[in-house]
XYZ file of C-alpha atoms in Angstrom:
575
model
C 42.706 1.300 23.688
C 41.444 -1.744 24.876
C 41.663 -4.825 22.343
C 38.798 -4.299 20.478
C 39.094 -0.547 19.603
C 42.899 -1.749 18.477
C 40.952 -4.517 16.078
C 38.220 -1.362 14.828
C 40.815 1.148 14.280
C 42.726 -1.915 11.693
C 39.569 -3.101 9.989
C 38.678 0.059 9.074
C 42.313 1.420 8.411
C 42.267 4.592 10.380
C 45.972 3.683 10.637
C 46.698 4.637 7.324
C 48.165 6.999 5.098
C 45.777 8.324 2.568
C 46.740 8.683 -0.992
C 43.928 10.306 -2.795
C 43.240 8.694 -6.438
C 40.945 10.267 -8.556
C 37.665 11.675 -5.353
C 38.557 9.039 -3.539
C 41.302 7.764 -0.584
C 43.125 4.834 -1.608
C 44.442 3.452 2.339
C 48.207 3.012 1.579
C 50.069 1.598 4.299
C 50.125 2.011 8.522
C 51.618 4.969 9.776
C 50.447 6.239 13.024
C 48.998 3.769 16.089
C 48.093 3.371 19.815
C 46.559 7.092 20.026
C 42.488 7.845 21.298
C 39.592 6.546 20.078
C 36.057 7.770 20.235
C 32.930 7.010 18.921
C 29.529 7.718 18.640
C 26.335 7.079 17.732
C 25.352 9.236 14.465
C 22.039 10.810 14.538
C 21.515 13.386 11.796
C 20.791 12.876 7.819
C 20.853 10.251 5.911
C 21.872 11.921 2.584
C 21.628 10.984 -0.725
C 23.712 12.262 -3.807
C 21.678 12.483 -7.280
C 22.132 13.708 -10.666
C 22.051 17.451 -11.484
C 21.483 18.364 -15.221
C 23.992 21.461 -15.302
C 27.087 21.159 -13.260
C 28.761 24.280 -14.292
C 27.836 26.146 -10.994
C 28.306 23.184 -8.842
C 31.243 22.408 -6.355
C 31.659 19.450 -4.122
C 33.802 19.553 -2.074
C 36.223 17.890 -3.048
C 37.171 20.571 -5.557
C 37.749 22.884 -2.571
C 40.243 19.701 -0.913
C 41.708 19.713 -4.558
C 42.036 23.323 -4.237
C 43.797 23.734 -0.874
C 46.447 21.242 -1.379
C 47.431 21.562 -5.126
C 46.706 18.097 -5.626
C 47.861 17.004 -8.878
C 46.285 14.698 -10.433
C 45.952 14.320 -14.244
C 43.370 11.669 -14.444
C 39.889 12.827 -15.656
C 36.860 11.053 -13.416
C 34.705 10.863 -16.531
C 37.676 8.855 -18.203
C 37.690 6.748 -15.203
C 34.355 6.349 -16.020
C 34.554 4.780 -18.798
C 37.521 2.937 -18.447
C 35.425 1.018 -15.708
C 38.077 2.048 -12.863
C 38.080 -0.034 -9.710
C 37.586 2.829 -8.056
C 33.651 3.592 -6.817
C 33.259 6.851 -8.670
C 29.588 7.494 -9.119
C 28.140 7.575 -12.480
C 26.601 10.989 -13.502
C 22.853 8.470 -14.285
C 23.591 7.125 -11.242
C 22.839 7.940 -6.949
C 23.749 7.209 -4.005
C 22.564 6.945 -0.590
C 25.156 7.209 2.268
C 23.007 5.784 6.079
C 25.852 6.380 8.455
C 25.657 4.873 12.050
C 28.831 5.631 13.961
C 30.902 8.786 13.901
C 34.648 7.794 15.382
C 36.973 10.590 15.456
C 40.842 8.432 16.046
C 44.172 10.677 16.367
C 46.503 8.127 16.748
C 50.943 8.347 16.881
C 53.099 8.262 14.115
C 55.528 4.850 13.682
C 58.335 7.087 12.442
C 58.598 10.440 11.046
C 56.820 11.169 8.292
C 58.056 11.975 4.857
C 56.810 13.412 1.378
C 55.456 10.863 -1.661
C 56.124 11.151 -5.025
C 53.291 13.523 -7.095
C 51.343 12.947 -4.438
C 50.295 14.981 -0.844
C 49.982 11.433 2.074
C 46.793 12.375 4.179
C 45.212 10.966 7.881
C 41.569 10.484 8.878
C 40.867 12.177 11.950
C 37.531 12.334 11.766
C 35.052 9.705 9.455
C 31.640 8.270 9.203
C 30.862 4.043 9.143
C 28.765 2.717 8.067
C 26.926 1.171 4.503
C 25.796 3.112 0.956
C 23.635 2.049 -1.817
C 24.179 2.822 -5.174
C 20.936 3.310 -7.305
C 21.626 2.670 -11.491
C 21.007 4.304 -14.428
C 17.774 6.588 -12.434
C 14.395 6.066 -13.531
C 12.975 8.890 -15.997
C 9.380 6.834 -15.097
C 8.580 10.091 -12.657
C 5.816 7.651 -10.043
C 7.936 4.268 -11.169
C 11.577 5.527 -9.381
C 9.019 7.522 -6.316
C 7.353 3.606 -5.835
C 10.853 2.509 -5.728
C 12.443 5.313 -3.443
C 9.513 4.684 -1.353
C 10.404 1.202 -0.666
C 14.023 2.689 0.019
C 12.705 4.852 2.866
C 10.282 1.787 3.903
C 12.756 -0.190 4.881
C 15.441 2.128 6.328
C 12.956 3.627 8.727
C 12.112 0.185 9.655
C 16.192 -1.111 10.043
C 16.636 2.989 12.005
C 13.847 3.378 14.163
C 12.238 -0.184 13.932
C 9.275 1.449 12.105
C 5.929 -0.319 11.627
C 4.154 -0.905 8.640
C 0.850 -2.313 7.296
C 1.922 -3.184 3.864
C 4.665 -4.588 5.523
C 4.062 -8.373 4.371
C 3.683 -6.833 0.617
C 7.130 -4.794 0.735
C 9.009 -7.786 1.675
C 7.928 -9.329 -1.522
C 8.199 -6.886 -3.890
C 11.130 -6.569 -6.407
C 13.622 -3.852 -6.721
C 15.982 -3.412 -9.812
C 18.838 -1.835 -10.298
C 20.128 -1.198 -6.809
C 23.461 -2.780 -5.160
C 25.177 -2.354 -1.701
C 28.539 -0.912 -1.049
C 30.695 -4.436 -2.690
C 28.461 -4.157 -5.998
C 26.070 -7.020 -5.323
C 22.997 -6.683 -6.641
C 19.866 -6.521 -4.392
C 16.373 -7.983 -6.012
C 14.946 -7.717 -3.594
C 13.056 -5.940 -0.419
C 14.436 -8.896 1.708
C 17.292 -8.568 0.229
C 17.672 -4.598 1.298
C 16.092 -5.248 4.857
C 18.954 -8.082 5.485
C 21.786 -5.849 4.600
C 20.141 -2.256 6.612
C 19.958 -4.877 9.326
C 23.353 -5.412 9.448
C 23.999 -2.165 8.864
C 21.899 -0.916 11.515
C 23.180 -4.185 13.856
C 27.360 -3.409 13.510
C 26.762 -6.286 11.214
C 29.146 -5.134 8.696
C 30.481 -1.133 8.467
C 32.581 0.638 6.095
C 33.652 4.119 5.659
C 31.408 5.791 3.787
C 32.475 10.070 4.571
C 35.495 11.687 5.459
C 34.588 14.380 8.177
C 38.559 15.872 8.683
C 41.861 15.200 7.078
C 44.799 16.230 7.784
C 48.405 16.133 5.549
C 50.768 13.945 6.702
C 53.348 16.388 7.025
C 53.773 18.484 9.280
C 55.002 21.988 7.176
C 50.659 20.996 6.094
C 49.208 21.007 9.650
C 46.416 22.866 8.530
C 43.455 20.679 8.568
C 40.594 19.162 5.633
C 36.413 19.612 7.513
C 34.011 19.902 4.392
C 32.348 15.889 4.555
C 33.963 14.233 1.214
C 32.407 11.439 0.208
C 34.975 8.757 -2.136
C 33.651 8.812 -5.709
C 30.961 12.236 -5.977
C 31.603 13.977 -8.828
C 30.198 17.194 -9.531
C 27.566 16.149 -11.318
C 25.502 14.453 -7.836
C 24.083 17.140 -5.921
C 23.152 16.553 -1.845
C 19.065 16.251 -0.792
C 19.007 15.002 2.841
C 15.699 11.823 2.463
C 13.198 14.550 4.292
C 13.615 16.346 0.802
C 14.769 13.086 -1.639
C 10.746 11.182 -0.711
C 8.948 15.226 0.051
C 5.730 14.385 -1.518
C 6.471 10.751 -2.693
C 2.895 10.126 -3.297
C 3.997 6.182 -1.968
C 4.902 6.809 1.105
C 1.187 7.843 1.437
C -0.424 4.405 1.371
C 0.106 3.066 4.545
C -2.133 5.800 5.327
C -4.046 5.486 3.049
C -4.409 1.984 3.607
C -4.630 2.573 7.550
C -8.126 5.485 6.521
C -9.742 4.695 4.092
C -9.629 0.537 4.623
C -8.653 -0.261 1.389
C -8.887 -4.127 2.093
C -11.971 -4.303 3.814
C -14.915 -4.994 1.066
C -18.005 -3.407 1.673
C -20.936 -4.433 3.418
C -24.542 -2.873 2.009
C -26.982 -1.795 4.287
C -29.582 1.147 4.524
C -27.724 3.437 5.013
C -25.777 2.697 2.553
C -21.644 1.581 1.730
C -20.249 0.273 5.111
C -16.642 -1.312 4.986
C -16.743 -4.565 6.359
C -15.495 -5.173 10.128
C -12.828 -7.813 9.382
C -10.397 -7.107 6.478
C -11.643 -9.023 3.252
C -7.988 -9.000 1.485
C -4.266 -9.731 2.132
C -1.491 -7.305 -0.345
C 1.064 -9.620 -1.689
C 2.786 -6.177 -3.000
C 2.449 -2.676 -2.468
C -0.838 -1.556 -4.562
C -0.103 0.302 -8.165
C -0.730 4.249 -8.357
C -0.890 5.571 -11.715
C -1.895 9.384 -12.449
C -5.491 10.064 -13.649
C -5.895 14.438 -13.067
C -9.256 14.854 -14.633
C -12.358 16.226 -13.851
C -15.876 15.319 -14.087
C -19.369 16.549 -13.195
C -22.115 13.937 -12.663
C -25.710 14.786 -11.758
C -28.162 11.941 -11.161
C -31.253 10.875 -9.248
C -30.831 8.915 -7.099
C -34.563 6.870 -5.854
C -32.700 4.902 -2.957
C -32.022 6.529 0.246
C -29.138 4.086 0.748
C -27.128 5.395 -2.625
C -27.417 9.080 -0.430
C -24.130 8.300 1.809
C -20.745 9.313 2.587
C -19.094 6.757 -0.047
C -20.039 7.781 -3.036
C -22.013 4.502 -4.919
C -22.562 5.780 -8.782
C -25.421 3.536 -9.830
C -25.597 0.234 -8.095
C -28.420 -2.771 -9.345
C -29.135 -3.434 -5.209
C -30.598 -6.446 -6.532
C -28.180 -8.025 -8.178
C -26.018 -8.388 -5.041
C -26.486 -11.771 -3.181
C -26.176 -13.017 0.320
C -28.132 -9.517 1.597
C -29.811 -9.287 4.756
C -33.028 -8.338 3.988
C -33.462 -4.312 4.674
C -35.737 -1.591 4.095
C -34.416 0.331 0.505
C -36.273 3.895 0.975
C -37.420 5.150 -1.726
C -36.983 8.932 -2.532
C -36.317 11.245 -5.533
C -33.470 13.334 -4.803
C -30.972 14.793 -7.650
C -27.789 15.200 -6.562
C -24.389 16.768 -8.334
C -20.695 15.688 -7.349
C -18.463 17.233 -8.694
C -15.109 14.948 -8.716
C -11.494 15.395 -8.726
C -9.633 12.736 -9.422
C -5.468 13.261 -9.008
C -4.571 9.560 -8.854
C -6.346 5.979 -9.216
C -5.157 3.131 -7.264
C -5.786 -1.045 -8.010
C -6.701 -2.752 -5.164
C -7.454 -5.991 -6.399
C -4.940 -7.285 -9.057
C -3.880 -11.718 -8.588
C -0.338 -10.280 -8.152
C -1.242 -7.161 -6.157
C -3.686 -8.888 -3.180
C -5.832 -12.441 -1.986
C -8.751 -12.545 -0.239
C -7.222 -13.246 3.375
C -7.069 -16.535 5.262
C -9.556 -15.894 7.464
C -11.851 -14.907 4.811
C -11.378 -17.658 2.628
C -11.415 -20.406 6.308
C -15.074 -18.377 7.453
C -16.919 -19.207 3.517
C -15.576 -23.253 3.801
C -16.810 -23.493 7.070
C -19.957 -21.986 5.563
C -20.559 -24.078 2.544
C -20.167 -27.549 4.812
C -22.907 -25.585 6.965
C -26.299 -27.487 7.562
C -27.703 -24.190 5.704
C -25.239 -22.701 4.113
C -27.171 -19.813 2.493
C -27.645 -18.118 5.587
C -24.375 -19.164 7.003
C -22.750 -17.605 3.721
C -25.357 -14.729 4.403
C -23.787 -13.805 8.157
C -20.326 -13.704 6.875
C -20.771 -11.572 4.064
C -22.501 -9.460 6.972
C -18.596 -9.265 8.953
C -16.551 -8.786 6.114
C -18.768 -7.184 3.027
C -20.763 -8.185 -0.069
C -18.754 -6.100 -2.861
C -15.231 -4.791 -3.081
C -13.627 -2.166 -5.355
C -11.495 -2.996 -7.520
C -10.041 -0.052 -7.814
C -10.164 3.553 -5.931
C -9.827 7.359 -7.458
C -7.979 9.679 -4.613
C -8.145 13.526 -4.848
C -11.603 14.722 -3.787
C -15.084 15.443 -4.230
C -18.084 18.499 -3.607
C -21.259 17.047 -3.011
C -24.269 18.814 -3.633
C -28.799 17.825 -3.762
C -31.723 19.123 -4.206
C -35.809 17.880 -4.313
C -36.692 20.081 -6.921
C -39.028 18.878 -8.711
C -38.948 21.350 -11.680
C -35.178 20.468 -12.462
C -36.288 16.812 -11.754
C -38.462 17.206 -15.119
C -34.925 18.876 -16.902
C -32.745 16.258 -15.763
C -34.023 13.647 -18.527
C -33.070 16.502 -21.152
C -29.395 16.208 -19.848
C -26.171 14.488 -19.604
C -25.455 12.109 -16.874
C -22.005 12.915 -17.009
C -19.913 15.553 -18.234
C -15.952 16.772 -17.878
C -14.307 19.863 -16.986
C -11.967 21.941 -17.500
C -13.639 25.479 -16.680
C -15.818 26.013 -13.963
C -18.273 28.138 -16.385
C -19.248 24.769 -17.316
C -20.751 23.668 -14.111
C -22.061 26.582 -13.078
C -24.056 26.919 -16.441
C -25.302 23.096 -15.785
C -26.009 23.602 -12.384
C -28.115 26.371 -12.973
C -30.168 24.655 -15.824
C -30.745 22.687 -12.590
C -32.080 25.363 -9.948
C -28.965 24.280 -7.948
C -26.301 27.203 -8.825
C -27.549 28.083 -5.589
C -26.321 25.654 -3.555
C -23.586 24.266 -1.220
C -20.860 22.008 -2.192
C -19.480 19.683 1.214
C -16.627 18.057 0.878
C -15.268 14.489 2.547
C -14.795 16.176 5.574
C -18.476 17.823 5.710
C -16.768 21.075 4.881
C -18.413 23.721 3.400
C -17.606 25.028 -0.738
C -19.902 27.568 -2.515
C -18.941 27.937 -6.405
C -17.434 30.517 -5.639
C -14.244 28.770 -4.030
C -13.924 25.557 -6.113
C -11.470 26.711 -8.432
C -9.250 27.340 -4.425
C -10.212 23.561 -3.712
C -9.312 21.748 -6.935
C -5.563 24.203 -6.676
C -5.037 23.432 -2.803
C -6.005 19.259 -3.412
C -3.119 19.022 -6.408
C -0.552 20.350 -4.688
C -1.088 19.182 -1.582
C -1.542 14.911 -1.467
C -2.585 15.477 2.363
C -5.626 16.935 2.025
C -6.401 13.612 -0.987
C -9.988 11.350 -0.021
C -11.832 9.285 -1.519
C -12.822 10.398 -4.737
C -14.858 7.637 -6.196
C -15.779 3.676 -6.749
C -15.359 2.681 -10.478
C -15.068 -1.112 -9.924
C -17.566 -2.594 -7.554
C -17.743 -6.409 -8.055
C -19.120 -9.282 -5.644
C -16.605 -9.954 -2.432
C -16.918 -13.700 -3.662
C -15.562 -13.072 -7.505
C -12.216 -12.748 -5.565
C -12.200 -16.045 -4.531
C -10.661 -19.329 -6.036
C -12.144 -20.844 -8.735
C -13.240 -24.008 -6.539
C -14.751 -22.017 -4.143
C -16.652 -19.298 -6.765
C -18.180 -23.072 -8.146
C -19.518 -24.346 -4.940
C -21.683 -20.437 -4.018
C -22.326 -20.047 -7.425
C -24.135 -24.045 -7.434
C -25.381 -22.362 -4.118
C -27.029 -19.256 -5.436
C -28.086 -21.568 -9.113
C -30.185 -24.140 -6.701
C -30.864 -21.792 -3.009
C -33.979 -23.228 -3.206
C -32.734 -26.110 -1.031
C -32.043 -24.297 2.170
C -31.516 -27.755 3.758
C -31.969 -31.245 3.697
C -32.408 -33.152 6.580
C -34.748 -36.972 7.548
C -37.308 -37.440 9.911
C -37.511 -41.399 11.771
C -41.355 -41.888 11.824
C -42.452 -45.120 14.321
C -45.090 -47.680 12.976
C -47.131 -46.761 15.793
C -51.114 -44.599 14.607
C -48.981 -41.021 14.439
C -50.449 -38.999 11.881
C -48.481 -35.808 13.005
C -45.127 -34.648 13.577
C -43.514 -31.483 14.325
C -39.966 -30.623 12.650
C -37.566 -27.666 14.677
C -34.785 -25.972 12.817
C -32.025 -26.112 15.600
C -31.409 -22.684 15.262
C -33.571 -19.801 13.496
C -31.819 -20.155 10.153
C -34.610 -17.858 8.286
C -35.466 -14.598 8.369
C -39.961 -15.594 6.745
C -41.821 -18.216 6.152
C -41.604 -18.048 2.493
C -39.947 -21.168 1.700
C -41.164 -24.268 0.432
C -41.002 -28.413 1.717
C -40.607 -31.188 -0.755
C -40.880 -34.691 0.850
C -42.059 -38.194 0.633
C -41.882 -41.337 3.058
C -39.361 -44.026 2.190
C -38.619 -47.674 3.227
C -35.729 -48.980 2.576
C -34.768 -46.238 0.104
C -37.913 -46.896 -2.048
C -40.930 -43.869 -1.872
C -44.058 -45.696 -0.202
C -46.461 -44.669 -2.881
C -49.357 -45.172 -0.250
C -48.735 -42.612 1.940
C -49.630 -39.221 1.178
C -46.962 -36.145 2.917
C -48.602 -32.846 3.590
C -46.476 -29.550 5.300
C -48.489 -27.360 6.757
C -47.846 -24.790 9.742
C -44.818 -23.009 8.520
C -42.466 -20.531 10.032
C -38.965 -19.669 10.615
C -38.739 -22.294 13.652
C -39.873 -25.530 11.979
C -43.037 -27.041 10.324
C -45.439 -29.710 10.063
C -45.567 -33.459 8.488
C -49.222 -34.262 8.356
C -49.383 -38.209 7.330
C -52.820 -39.173 5.100
C -53.511 -43.279 4.632
C -51.412 -43.945 7.615
C -51.299 -47.913 7.912
C -49.594 -49.667 10.593
C -45.898 -50.707 9.810
C -43.483 -53.695 10.759
C -40.500 -51.532 10.052
C -39.302 -48.459 10.701
C -40.117 -45.988 8.694
C -38.107 -42.506 6.728
C -38.958 -39.460 5.313
């Protein structure tokens, strides 16, 4: 072995004798030296040891080890746990994640002939796993909150191990953790600390023996080996599970996909075709969006009187006239009865001050627009890019839609509830029959057809598979500018209250006998000529009563000034 290999053997105490103590090995002293060392990168699964309710039929490798070598250990593992023994025994409410990075095989030469140790057998490690581990203390009983913690740990491990990218990385780093410790018992309070610790493990900056894969007794009379994995501190109250199974069906892990697929960080632009995501992100996440269960079914029947409301992105009832900074477009009138069957699984909160904030670029563009010569028009352009409204909450699950233009159905509509919750398919069938829509096919989010008899199967498929979830509802829409800070909102509100003042300016008039002036806008800031002009002639900051001003020939490109009762002036006059 070279010097670096010898140092590694000494550091990990691979040349030490091992004495069994309470489901752990305690290194005694060096009993072998030199020999052969083999290092392999660990590429197998990460393992988690989680609590089980009933340990009566559970047997771990330590039991087999004790029986095989007739180990005498009078210490009860639970007693050591209560006495807070220094041996890292895992409490029955704790979880242990082992994170191996190396598999090391070592075989050395005895320094002196081995001797039996009184009341204990002594062993040598032939193969070990090296890396680090995490302990989660007092496992959370809140299923969703515990899934959130598991997702954060999995994200950190995947990034450190495979350098995987995550859309929520900046938000994840800011997240807080509870009851998580490293192998030295140091608390890990946040994701930044966890990421640093995992990076140290995968960059081989810190290492410890976390598993004994093969051990042999020192005494030659017992030359048979034990090849089952021995994890220090694991009791019969824990079972092994891979990280893949540990995070299986964890809905928090789907968040990065949902954010990208449905553009949760974008606001919505109101167009003649309905709502479409803005071209630029309006939000930056400060923390991972919160999730709460909904698991509720609903049926909504409504008459859509504006064609833009009939779109893939569901809009309930929205007052188009109340939305500010809209680019003018024609809204086609329609009388369509739309039936939506909702199945909500979870509600995801997108906008709260502790969860997200306006993107830096959005804030910059809005401030630039407010400082423009025509702030209203500039803001209209900004919101046309980023969006006019933003959804604070999004319901994921499924939605089925059907529509009809049946006149008889429209006549009955006013006699029917607009929204009902339902638990039985019969409620839907009876209600649709009233509207002569019971033979209609429904359209899913991905544009596939479902008839009424297929709804129960559709519900079951969605409930058991989060990968099938799609946008079901966006019930809470607010104007995008409402998420800005108070000062910027105040400026926008002032602009809206006085939006008839689109621009101001001064035109210099000479003292010659000119009666007509044309004012041209620098660029076409207006979309029509529906505006008013107010002005007067001033000189030395005082209004001249002897002159009368008229404004004519208005267009989107400018207007004309006509001076009446014009008299020759010796000084420059300004308007």
